[in-house]
Amino acid sequence: MSAAHRDSEQKPQRLHTPQWVSLVSGGIAGAVEATITYPFEYSKTRVQLLDNSAIKTSNPLRLISQVAKQEGLGALYTGCSTLVIGTAAKAAVRFLSYDTIRNSLADDRGVLSPARGILAGMTAGAVESVLAVTPTERIKTALIDDAKGARQFKSSLHATKVLVQRHGITELYRGLVSTAMKQSATSAVRMGTYNVLKEALKSRGIKTNVVTTFGTGALAGVVTVYATQPFDTIKTRAQGVQGATIGEASRSVIRDYGIRGFWKGSSMRLGRLLLSGGIVFSVYEEVSAILSPSTHR
């Protein structure tokens, strides 16, 4: 047996997730997650926007209950279709970008270091913010903001047409910088934390299954909320119906709520990311295993 052949037998084989699998699995995971957790996203966005309605509470479950009673259950899904489509698209782009970068940065055993995991997540977040997140977040935020008052928008499509007619196509990219900052930070922390926890389980010989994956994803979601909430709050203010620059959005938060206002809506976002972190990673891993079982042995 030649030395080269012996080396090839001893060297561990790297298994790469095919790009099409990352794209499809990410899209399905994003759509499922967004549909289940949307009421938390609705309540978080409504609290972050200066609300002049009769409903005054920062408790996510109470706000959801009051909105359902006063405005109907359907109100909790205002802008939902936009977010579901956007979340499916951004999750597909995120996992495709992340897995592509991961494949190039991982070592011979397929292990990604914590620093490289954060770098891969940050890059994936920047890509998804440009390709998918900013336009859908702009429409979703404008719809929720509009629902508090005049209700000038009839649907996601109508809101898109009105905003483009009034201000041009660039209006859909209002808040791009704040969104890119938020998505890069969120993806870096979320994907980086998930990668660290996943590798820690592997090193201890703990087999991954739906339960461990859900728990790991949920914990990554908790860390993500408190580390990146200020970016999310600024982004929301920047993408209201009237729109605002990063500076104007930041000053308005301080004026209305003080420094603590940058963490406004964190309890709502925690409720969503706690669930979404577990759901999105669990669905992604399960769908990937079905589509490409050889890479999830």
PDB file of C-alpha atoms in Angstrom:
ATOM      1  CA  MET A   1       0.000   0.000   0.000  1.00  0.00           C
ATOM      2  CA  SER A   2       1.457   3.381  -1.012  1.00  0.00           C
ATOM      3  CA  ALA A   3       2.122   6.175   1.513  1.00  0.00           C
ATOM      4  CA  ALA A   4      -0.286   8.438  -0.342  1.00  0.00           C
ATOM      5  CA  HIS A   5      -3.028   5.810  -0.100  1.00  0.00           C
ATOM      6  CA  ARG A   6      -2.385   5.298   3.633  1.00  0.00           C
ATOM      7  CA  ASP A   7      -2.570   9.068   4.202  1.00  0.00           C
ATOM      8  CA  SER A   8      -5.874   9.309   2.338  1.00  0.00           C
ATOM      9  CA  GLU A   9      -7.304   6.554   4.549  1.00  0.00           C
ATOM     10  CA  GLN A  10      -6.107   8.232   7.759  1.00  0.00           C
ATOM     11  CA  LYS A  11      -7.200  11.739   6.784  1.00  0.00           C
ATOM     12  CA  PRO A  12     -10.807  12.420   7.825  1.00  0.00           C
ATOM     13  CA  GLN A  13     -13.216  13.110   4.997  1.00  0.00           C
ATOM     14  CA  ARG A  14     -14.838  16.519   4.879  1.00  0.00           C
ATOM     15  CA  LEU A  15     -18.510  16.414   4.026  1.00  0.00           C
ATOM     16  CA  HIS A  16     -19.885  19.566   2.427  1.00  0.00           C
ATOM     17  CA  THR A  17     -23.580  20.397   2.413  1.00  0.00           C
ATOM     18  CA  PRO A  18     -24.596  20.900  -1.247  1.00  0.00           C
ATOM     19  CA  GLN A  19     -25.577  24.500  -1.984  1.00  0.00           C
ATOM     20  CA  TRP A  20     -29.027  23.572  -3.255  1.00  0.00           C
ATOM     21  CA  VAL A  21     -29.707  21.697  -0.019  1.00  0.00           C
ATOM     22  CA  SER A  22     -28.690  24.758   2.043  1.00  0.00           C
ATOM     23  CA  LEU A  23     -30.968  26.967  -0.087  1.00  0.00           C
ATOM     24  CA  VAL A  24     -34.059  24.723   0.061  1.00  0.00           C
ATOM     25  CA  SER A  25     -33.646  23.709   3.713  1.00  0.00           C
ATOM     26  CA  GLY A  26     -33.061  27.299   4.795  1.00  0.00           C
ATOM     27  CA  GLY A  27     -36.125  28.537   2.903  1.00  0.00           C
ATOM     28  CA  ILE A  28     -38.422  25.910   4.406  1.00  0.00           C
ATOM     29  CA  ALA A  29     -37.038  26.486   7.903  1.00  0.00           C
ATOM     30  CA  GLY A  30     -37.514  30.252   7.584  1.00  0.00           C
ATOM     31  CA  ALA A  31     -41.114  29.970   6.373  1.00  0.00           C
ATOM     32  CA  VAL A  32     -42.104  27.573   9.174  1.00  0.00           C
ATOM     33  CA  GLU A  33     -40.414  29.689  11.843  1.00  0.00           C
ATOM     34  CA  ALA A  34     -41.937  32.994  10.657  1.00  0.00           C
ATOM     35  CA  THR A  35     -45.479  31.617  10.492  1.00  0.00           C
ATOM     36  CA  ILE A  36     -45.368  30.168  14.015  1.00  0.00           C
ATOM     37  CA  THR A  37     -43.699  33.118  15.751  1.00  0.00           C
ATOM     38  CA  TYR A  38     -45.160  36.128  13.902  1.00  0.00           C
ATOM     39  CA  PRO A  39     -47.397  37.432  16.752  1.00  0.00           C
ATOM     40  CA  PHE A  40     -44.240  38.003  18.834  1.00  0.00           C
ATOM     41  CA  GLU A  41     -42.654  39.915  15.938  1.00  0.00           C
ATOM     42  CA  TYR A  42     -45.814  42.001  15.594  1.00  0.00           C
ATOM     43  CA  SER A  43     -45.895  42.899  19.291  1.00  0.00           C
ATOM     44  CA  LYS A  44     -42.160  43.688  19.356  1.00  0.00           C
ATOM     45  CA  THR A  45     -42.416  46.041  16.385  1.00  0.00           C
ATOM     46  CA  ARG A  46     -45.508  47.770  17.760  1.00  0.00           C
ATOM     47  CA  VAL A  47     -43.837  48.486  21.110  1.00  0.00           C
ATOM     48  CA  GLN A  48     -40.683  49.843  19.447  1.00  0.00           C
ATOM     49  CA  LEU A  49     -42.740  52.315  17.417  1.00  0.00           C
ATOM     50  CA  LEU A  50     -44.118  55.154  19.509  1.00  0.00           C
ATOM     51  CA  ASP A  51     -47.633  53.842  20.031  1.00  0.00           C
ATOM     52  CA  ASN A  52     -50.437  56.385  20.459  1.00  0.00           C
ATOM     53  CA  SER A  53     -53.152  53.750  20.588  1.00  0.00           C
ATOM     54  CA  ALA A  54     -55.158  52.814  23.681  1.00  0.00           C
ATOM     55  CA  ILE A  55     -53.052  49.687  24.212  1.00  0.00           C
ATOM     56  CA  LYS A  56     -50.174  50.477  26.562  1.00  0.00           C
ATOM     57  CA  THR A  57     -48.133  47.483  27.719  1.00  0.00           C
ATOM     58  CA  SER A  58     -44.672  46.033  27.220  1.00  0.00           C
ATOM     59  CA  ASN A  59     -45.773  42.523  28.190  1.00  0.00           C
ATOM     60  CA  PRO A  60     -45.785  40.518  24.939  1.00  0.00           C
ATOM     61  CA  LEU A  61     -48.509  38.067  25.899  1.00  0.00           C
ATOM     62  CA  ARG A  62     -50.734  40.824  27.292  1.00  0.00           C
ATOM     63  CA  LEU A  63     -50.258  42.965  24.192  1.00  0.00           C
ATOM     64  CA  ILE A  64     -51.065  40.027  21.935  1.00  0.00           C
ATOM     65  CA  SER A  65     -54.190  39.314  24.003  1.00  0.00           C
ATOM     66  CA  GLN A  66     -55.353  42.949  23.988  1.00  0.00           C
ATOM     67  CA  VAL A  67     -54.790  43.393  20.250  1.00  0.00           C
ATOM     68  CA  ALA A  68     -56.715  40.178  19.554  1.00  0.00           C
ATOM     69  CA  LYS A  69     -59.644  41.384  21.705  1.00  0.00           C
ATOM     70  CA  GLN A  70     -59.774  44.984  20.468  1.00  0.00           C
ATOM     71  CA  GLU A  71     -58.689  44.649  16.844  1.00  0.00           C
ATOM     72  CA  GLY A  72     -59.337  41.007  16.060  1.00  0.00           C
ATOM     73  CA  LEU A  73     -57.063  37.987  15.779  1.00  0.00           C
ATOM     74  CA  GLY A  74     -56.200  38.889  12.200  1.00  0.00           C
ATOM     75  CA  ALA A  75     -54.539  42.110  13.371  1.00  0.00           C
ATOM     76  CA  LEU A  76     -51.742  40.057  14.936  1.00  0.00           C
ATOM     77  CA  TYR A  77     -50.819  38.915  11.443  1.00  0.00           C
ATOM     78  CA  THR A  78     -50.638  42.383   9.872  1.00  0.00           C
ATOM     79  CA  GLY A  79     -47.707  42.236   7.451  1.00  0.00           C
ATOM     80  CA  CYS A  80     -47.320  38.496   8.033  1.00  0.00           C
ATOM     81  CA  SER A  81     -47.248  37.467   4.378  1.00  0.00           C
ATOM     82  CA  THR A  82     -44.422  39.904   3.734  1.00  0.00           C
ATOM     83  CA  LEU A  83     -42.430  38.570   6.669  1.00  0.00           C
ATOM     84  CA  VAL A  84     -43.018  34.913   5.804  1.00  0.00           C
ATOM     85  CA  ILE A  85     -41.820  35.449   2.246  1.00  0.00           C
ATOM     86  CA  GLY A  86     -38.965  37.619   3.463  1.00  0.00           C
ATOM     87  CA  THR A  87     -37.952  35.209   6.223  1.00  0.00           C
ATOM     88  CA  ALA A  88     -38.001  32.246   3.848  1.00  0.00           C
ATOM     89  CA  ALA A  89     -35.838  34.199   1.415  1.00  0.00           C
ATOM     90  CA  LYS A  90     -33.415  35.527   4.018  1.00  0.00           C
ATOM     91  CA  ALA A  91     -33.077  32.137   5.748  1.00  0.00           C
ATOM     92  CA  ALA A  92     -32.362  30.521   2.380  1.00  0.00           C
ATOM     93  CA  VAL A  93     -29.738  33.175   1.589  1.00  0.00           C
ATOM     94  CA  ARG A  94     -28.315  33.036   5.137  1.00  0.00           C
ATOM     95  CA  PHE A  95     -27.799  29.270   5.221  1.00  0.00           C
ATOM     96  CA  LEU A  96     -26.536  29.198   1.638  1.00  0.00           C
ATOM     97  CA  SER A  97     -24.025  31.958   2.404  1.00  0.00           C
ATOM     98  CA  TYR A  98     -23.084  30.517   5.788  1.00  0.00           C
ATOM     99  CA  ASP A  99     -22.593  26.959   4.523  1.00  0.00           C
ATOM    100  CA  THR A 100     -20.612  28.177   1.502  1.00  0.00           C
ATOM    101  CA  ILE A 101     -18.290  30.210   3.721  1.00  0.00           C
ATOM    102  CA  ARG A 102     -18.171  27.440   6.326  1.00  0.00           C
ATOM    103  CA  ASN A 103     -17.065  24.936   3.692  1.00  0.00           C
ATOM    104  CA  SER A 104     -14.132  27.154   2.746  1.00  0.00           C
ATOM    105  CA  LEU A 105     -13.099  28.052   6.314  1.00  0.00           C
ATOM    106  CA  ALA A 106     -13.563  24.715   8.120  1.00  0.00           C
ATOM    107  CA  ASP A 107     -10.544  22.517   8.863  1.00  0.00           C
ATOM    108  CA  ASP A 108      -9.928  19.009   7.498  1.00  0.00           C
ATOM    109  CA  ARG A 109     -12.371  17.543  10.017  1.00  0.00           C
ATOM    110  CA  GLY A 110     -15.086  19.988   8.975  1.00  0.00           C
ATOM    111  CA  VAL A 111     -14.783  21.909  12.277  1.00  0.00           C
ATOM    112  CA  LEU A 112     -15.207  25.687  12.267  1.00  0.00           C
ATOM    113  CA  SER A 113     -13.385  27.686  14.950  1.00  0.00           C
ATOM    114  CA  PRO A 114     -15.459  30.171  17.041  1.00  0.00           C
ATOM    115  CA  ALA A 115     -13.837  33.179  15.339  1.00  0.00           C
ATOM    116  CA  ARG A 116     -14.423  31.780  11.861  1.00  0.00           C
ATOM    117  CA  GLY A 117     -17.982  30.845  12.804  1.00  0.00           C
ATOM    118  CA  ILE A 118     -18.665  34.461  13.786  1.00  0.00           C
ATOM    119  CA  LEU A 119     -17.025  35.701  10.567  1.00  0.00           C
ATOM    120  CA  ALA A 120     -19.143  33.323   8.473  1.00  0.00           C
ATOM    121  CA  GLY A 121     -22.305  34.427  10.281  1.00  0.00           C
ATOM    122  CA  MET A 122     -21.476  38.125   9.913  1.00  0.00           C
ATOM    123  CA  THR A 123     -20.879  37.767   6.179  1.00  0.00           C
ATOM    124  CA  ALA A 124     -24.075  35.759   5.733  1.00  0.00           C
ATOM    125  CA  GLY A 125     -26.019  38.455   7.601  1.00  0.00           C
ATOM    126  CA  ALA A 126     -24.661  41.223   5.378  1.00  0.00           C
ATOM    127  CA  VAL A 127     -25.566  39.293   2.222  1.00  0.00           C
ATOM    128  CA  GLU A 128     -29.121  38.517   3.360  1.00  0.00           C
ATOM    129  CA  SER A 129     -29.745  42.127   4.437  1.00  0.00           C
ATOM    130  CA  VAL A 130     -29.098  43.332   0.888  1.00  0.00           C
ATOM    131  CA  LEU A 131     -30.762  40.510  -1.047  1.00  0.00           C
ATOM    132  CA  ALA A 132     -33.825  39.829   1.087  1.00  0.00           C
ATOM    133  CA  VAL A 133     -34.230  41.509   4.459  1.00  0.00           C
ATOM    134  CA  THR A 134     -34.338  45.274   3.926  1.00  0.00           C
ATOM    135  CA  PRO A 135     -37.249  45.480   1.430  1.00  0.00           C
ATOM    136  CA  THR A 136     -39.466  43.007   3.315  1.00  0.00           C
ATOM    137  CA  GLU A 137     -38.675  44.538   6.714  1.00  0.00           C
ATOM    138  CA  ARG A 138     -39.445  48.012   5.331  1.00  0.00           C
ATOM    139  CA  ILE A 139     -42.892  46.915   4.142  1.00  0.00           C
ATOM    140  CA  LYS A 140     -43.653  44.903   7.292  1.00  0.00           C
ATOM    141  CA  THR A 141     -42.677  47.784   9.596  1.00  0.00           C
ATOM    142  CA  ALA A 142     -44.607  50.344   7.540  1.00  0.00           C
ATOM    143  CA  LEU A 143     -47.738  48.135   7.616  1.00  0.00           C
ATOM    144  CA  ILE A 144     -47.615  47.717  11.414  1.00  0.00           C
ATOM    145  CA  ASP A 145     -46.924  51.439  11.902  1.00  0.00           C
ATOM    146  CA  ASP A 146     -49.778  52.341   9.538  1.00  0.00           C
ATOM    147  CA  ALA A 147     -52.218  49.971  11.274  1.00  0.00           C
ATOM    148  CA  LYS A 148     -52.086  52.156  14.413  1.00  0.00           C
ATOM    149  CA  GLY A 149     -53.683  55.131  12.655  1.00  0.00           C
ATOM    150  CA  ALA A 150     -54.928  56.146   9.207  1.00  0.00           C
ATOM    151  CA  ARG A 151     -54.585  52.689   7.617  1.00  0.00           C
ATOM    152  CA  GLN A 152     -53.560  54.038   4.229  1.00  0.00           C
ATOM    153  CA  PHE A 153     -52.176  50.648   3.138  1.00  0.00           C
ATOM    154  CA  LYS A 154     -54.577  47.861   2.114  1.00  0.00           C
ATOM    155  CA  SER A 155     -52.014  45.062   1.792  1.00  0.00           C
ATOM    156  CA  SER A 156     -48.315  44.321   1.471  1.00  0.00           C
ATOM    157  CA  LEU A 157     -48.487  44.744  -2.300  1.00  0.00           C
ATOM    158  CA  HIS A 158     -50.444  48.015  -1.991  1.00  0.00           C
ATOM    159  CA  ALA A 159     -47.949  49.371   0.539  1.00  0.00           C
ATOM    160  CA  THR A 160     -45.102  48.515  -1.807  1.00  0.00           C
ATOM    161  CA  LYS A 161     -46.784  50.284  -4.736  1.00  0.00           C
ATOM    162  CA  VAL A 162     -47.624  53.401  -2.692  1.00  0.00           C
ATOM    163  CA  LEU A 163     -44.134  53.767  -1.225  1.00  0.00           C
ATOM    164  CA  VAL A 164     -42.452  53.267  -4.603  1.00  0.00           C
ATOM    165  CA  GLN A 165     -44.817  55.711  -6.331  1.00  0.00           C
ATOM    166  CA  ARG A 166     -44.211  58.372  -3.683  1.00  0.00           C
ATOM    167  CA  HIS A 167     -40.480  58.056  -3.204  1.00  0.00           C
ATOM    168  CA  GLY A 168     -39.067  55.696  -5.829  1.00  0.00           C
ATOM    169  CA  ILE A 169     -37.653  52.165  -5.629  1.00  0.00           C
ATOM    170  CA  THR A 170     -34.952  53.289  -3.200  1.00  0.00           C
ATOM    171  CA  GLU A 171     -37.690  53.743  -0.594  1.00  0.00           C
ATOM    172  CA  LEU A 172     -37.779  49.956  -0.190  1.00  0.00           C
ATOM    173  CA  TYR A 173     -34.150  50.170   0.900  1.00  0.00           C
ATOM    174  CA  ARG A 174     -34.709  52.818   3.546  1.00  0.00           C
ATOM    175  CA  GLY A 175     -32.842  51.682   6.628  1.00  0.00           C
ATOM    176  CA  LEU A 176     -30.417  49.509   4.616  1.00  0.00           C
ATOM    177  CA  VAL A 177     -27.401  50.492   6.727  1.00  0.00           C
ATOM    178  CA  SER A 178     -29.177  49.937  10.050  1.00  0.00           C
ATOM    179  CA  THR A 179     -30.641  46.671   8.739  1.00  0.00           C
ATOM    180  CA  ALA A 180     -27.232  45.467   7.519  1.00  0.00           C
ATOM    181  CA  MET A 181     -25.741  46.334  10.923  1.00  0.00           C
ATOM    182  CA  LYS A 182     -28.521  44.471  12.704  1.00  0.00           C
ATOM    183  CA  GLN A 183     -28.459  41.417  10.425  1.00  0.00           C
ATOM    184  CA  SER A 184     -24.666  41.136  10.451  1.00  0.00           C
ATOM    185  CA  ALA A 185     -24.563  41.361  14.240  1.00  0.00           C
ATOM    186  CA  THR A 186     -27.540  39.040  14.701  1.00  0.00           C
ATOM    187  CA  SER A 187     -26.284  36.420  12.266  1.00  0.00           C
ATOM    188  CA  ALA A 188     -22.742  36.593  13.647  1.00  0.00           C
ATOM    189  CA  VAL A 189     -23.922  36.040  17.230  1.00  0.00           C
ATOM    190  CA  ARG A 190     -26.652  33.536  16.354  1.00  0.00           C
ATOM    191  CA  MET A 191     -24.716  31.360  13.919  1.00  0.00           C
ATOM    192  CA  GLY A 192     -21.486  31.745  15.895  1.00  0.00           C
ATOM    193  CA  THR A 193     -23.129  30.727  19.177  1.00  0.00           C
ATOM    194  CA  TYR A 194     -24.931  27.811  17.537  1.00  0.00           C
ATOM    195  CA  ASN A 195     -21.671  26.620  15.975  1.00  0.00           C
ATOM    196  CA  VAL A 196     -19.816  26.782  19.324  1.00  0.00           C
ATOM    197  CA  LEU A 197     -22.589  24.918  21.167  1.00  0.00           C
ATOM    198  CA  LYS A 198     -22.916  22.312  18.414  1.00  0.00           C
ATOM    199  CA  GLU A 199     -19.176  21.594  18.409  1.00  0.00           C
ATOM    200  CA  ALA A 200     -19.191  21.445  22.231  1.00  0.00           C
ATOM    201  CA  LEU A 201     -21.865  18.732  22.118  1.00  0.00           C
ATOM    202  CA  LYS A 202     -19.871  16.787  19.528  1.00  0.00           C
ATOM    203  CA  SER A 203     -16.672  16.987  21.582  1.00  0.00           C
ATOM    204  CA  ARG A 204     -18.527  15.460  24.541  1.00  0.00           C
ATOM    205  CA  GLY A 205     -19.910  12.634  22.441  1.00  0.00           C
ATOM    206  CA  ILE A 206     -23.496  13.843  22.684  1.00  0.00           C
ATOM    207  CA  LYS A 207     -25.465  12.815  19.616  1.00  0.00           C
ATOM    208  CA  THR A 208     -27.523  15.511  17.967  1.00  0.00           C
ATOM    209  CA  ASN A 209     -31.255  15.006  17.576  1.00  0.00           C
ATOM    210  CA  VAL A 210     -34.336  17.207  17.334  1.00  0.00           C
ATOM    211  CA  VAL A 211     -34.335  17.904  21.083  1.00  0.00           C
ATOM    212  CA  THR A 212     -30.650  18.864  21.374  1.00  0.00           C
ATOM    213  CA  THR A 213     -30.799  20.896  18.166  1.00  0.00           C
ATOM    214  CA  PHE A 214     -33.890  22.774  19.360  1.00  0.00           C
ATOM    215  CA  GLY A 215     -32.273  23.485  22.735  1.00  0.00           C
ATOM    216  CA  THR A 216     -29.012  24.631  21.150  1.00  0.00           C
ATOM    217  CA  GLY A 217     -30.844  26.887  18.692  1.00  0.00           C
ATOM    218  CA  ALA A 218     -33.057  28.335  21.438  1.00  0.00           C
ATOM    219  CA  LEU A 219     -30.044  29.160  23.626  1.00  0.00           C
ATOM    220  CA  ALA A 220     -28.336  30.806  20.657  1.00  0.00           C
ATOM    221  CA  GLY A 221     -31.512  32.866  20.203  1.00  0.00           C
ATOM    222  CA  VAL A 222     -31.440  34.102  23.815  1.00  0.00           C
ATOM    223  CA  VAL A 223     -27.818  35.244  23.512  1.00  0.00           C
ATOM    224  CA  THR A 224     -28.638  36.961  20.220  1.00  0.00           C
ATOM    225  CA  VAL A 225     -31.521  39.031  21.625  1.00  0.00           C
ATOM    226  CA  TYR A 226     -29.632  40.872  24.326  1.00  0.00           C
ATOM    227  CA  ALA A 227     -26.425  41.258  22.330  1.00  0.00           C
ATOM    228  CA  THR A 228     -28.098  42.827  19.291  1.00  0.00           C
ATOM    229  CA  GLN A 229     -31.341  44.475  20.501  1.00  0.00           C
ATOM    230  CA  PRO A 230     -30.118  48.102  20.039  1.00  0.00           C
ATOM    231  CA  PHE A 231     -29.509  47.433  16.325  1.00  0.00           C
ATOM    232  CA  ASP A 232     -33.053  46.064  15.985  1.00  0.00           C
ATOM    233  CA  THR A 233     -34.639  49.037  17.765  1.00  0.00           C
ATOM    234  CA  ILE A 234     -32.809  51.578  15.597  1.00  0.00           C
ATOM    235  CA  LYS A 235     -33.725  49.632  12.453  1.00  0.00           C
ATOM    236  CA  THR A 236     -37.408  49.624  13.413  1.00  0.00           C
ATOM    237  CA  ARG A 237     -37.479  53.384  14.017  1.00  0.00           C
ATOM    238  CA  ALA A 238     -35.638  53.999  10.735  1.00  0.00           C
ATOM    239  CA  GLN A 239     -38.225  51.950   8.804  1.00  0.00           C
ATOM    240  CA  GLY A 240     -41.453  53.451  10.176  1.00  0.00           C
ATOM    241  CA  VAL A 241     -43.946  54.978   7.746  1.00  0.00           C
ATOM    242  CA  GLN A 242     -42.179  58.359   7.789  1.00  0.00           C
ATOM    243  CA  GLY A 243     -38.698  56.835   7.847  1.00  0.00           C
ATOM    244  CA  ALA A 244     -35.604  58.228   9.584  1.00  0.00           C
ATOM    245  CA  THR A 245     -31.828  58.225   9.378  1.00  0.00           C
ATOM    246  CA  ILE A 246     -29.777  56.202  11.872  1.00  0.00           C
ATOM    247  CA  GLY A 247     -28.974  59.383  13.788  1.00  0.00           C
ATOM    248  CA  GLU A 248     -32.598  60.534  13.875  1.00  0.00           C
ATOM    249  CA  ALA A 249     -33.785  57.073  14.908  1.00  0.00           C
ATOM    250  CA  SER A 250     -31.205  56.875  17.711  1.00  0.00           C
ATOM    251  CA  ARG A 251     -32.070  60.347  19.025  1.00  0.00           C
ATOM    252  CA  SER A 252     -35.794  59.595  18.943  1.00  0.00           C
ATOM    253  CA  VAL A 253     -35.296  56.445  21.021  1.00  0.00           C
ATOM    254  CA  ILE A 254     -33.304  58.369  23.655  1.00  0.00           C
ATOM    255  CA  ARG A 255     -35.844  61.210  23.628  1.00  0.00           C
ATOM    256  CA  ASP A 256     -38.822  58.901  24.091  1.00  0.00           C
ATOM    257  CA  TYR A 257     -37.396  56.250  26.422  1.00  0.00           C
ATOM    258  CA  GLY A 258     -33.810  57.060  27.433  1.00  0.00           C
ATOM    259  CA  ILE A 259     -30.825  54.715  26.977  1.00  0.00           C
ATOM    260  CA  ARG A 260     -32.876  51.750  28.169  1.00  0.00           C
ATOM    261  CA  GLY A 261     -35.109  52.358  25.160  1.00  0.00           C
ATOM    262  CA  PHE A 262     -32.544  50.672  22.920  1.00  0.00           C
ATOM    263  CA  TRP A 263     -33.631  47.399  24.551  1.00  0.00           C
ATOM    264  CA  LYS A 264     -37.307  48.251  24.060  1.00  0.00           C
ATOM    265  CA  GLY A 265     -39.173  45.217  22.768  1.00  0.00           C
ATOM    266  CA  SER A 266     -36.469  42.793  23.904  1.00  0.00           C
ATOM    267  CA  SER A 267     -38.988  40.660  25.816  1.00  0.00           C
ATOM    268  CA  MET A 268     -41.100  40.343  22.632  1.00  0.00           C
ATOM    269  CA  ARG A 269     -38.035  39.571  20.550  1.00  0.00           C
ATOM    270  CA  LEU A 270     -36.870  37.082  23.191  1.00  0.00           C
ATOM    271  CA  GLY A 271     -40.166  35.236  22.912  1.00  0.00           C
ATOM    272  CA  ARG A 272     -39.783  35.020  19.173  1.00  0.00           C
ATOM    273  CA  LEU A 273     -36.055  34.195  18.966  1.00  0.00           C
ATOM    274  CA  LEU A 274     -36.280  31.654  21.773  1.00  0.00           C
ATOM    275  CA  LEU A 275     -38.795  29.762  19.645  1.00  0.00           C
ATOM    276  CA  SER A 276     -37.386  30.692  16.249  1.00  0.00           C
ATOM    277  CA  GLY A 277     -33.846  29.699  17.187  1.00  0.00           C
ATOM    278  CA  GLY A 278     -35.045  26.235  18.123  1.00  0.00           C
ATOM    279  CA  ILE A 279     -37.464  25.931  15.204  1.00  0.00           C
ATOM    280  CA  VAL A 280     -35.258  27.207  12.387  1.00  0.00           C
ATOM    281  CA  PHE A 281     -32.212  25.117  13.265  1.00  0.00           C
ATOM    282  CA  SER A 282     -34.281  21.997  13.974  1.00  0.00           C
ATOM    283  CA  VAL A 283     -36.224  22.243  10.712  1.00  0.00           C
ATOM    284  CA  TYR A 284     -33.062  23.099   8.777  1.00  0.00           C
ATOM    285  CA  GLU A 285     -31.114  20.122  10.134  1.00  0.00           C
ATOM    286  CA  GLU A 286     -34.025  17.710   9.606  1.00  0.00           C
ATOM    287  CA  VAL A 287     -34.773  18.844   6.044  1.00  0.00           C
ATOM    288  CA  SER A 288     -31.052  18.814   5.189  1.00  0.00           C
ATOM    289  CA  ALA A 289     -30.767  15.270   6.525  1.00  0.00           C
ATOM    290  CA  ILE A 290     -33.666  14.183   4.313  1.00  0.00           C
ATOM    291  CA  LEU A 291     -32.341  15.899   1.187  1.00  0.00           C
ATOM    292  CA  SER A 292     -28.694  14.983   1.687  1.00  0.00           C
ATOM    293  CA  PRO A 293     -28.349  12.180   4.286  1.00  0.00           C
ATOM    294  CA  SER A 294     -24.653  11.555   3.468  1.00  0.00           C
ATOM    295  CA  THR A 295     -23.635  14.949   4.896  1.00  0.00           C
ATOM    296  CA  HIS A 296     -25.526  14.415   8.167  1.00  0.00           C
ATOM    297  CA  ARG A 297     -24.222  11.032   9.180  1.00  0.00           C
TER     298      ARG A 297
END
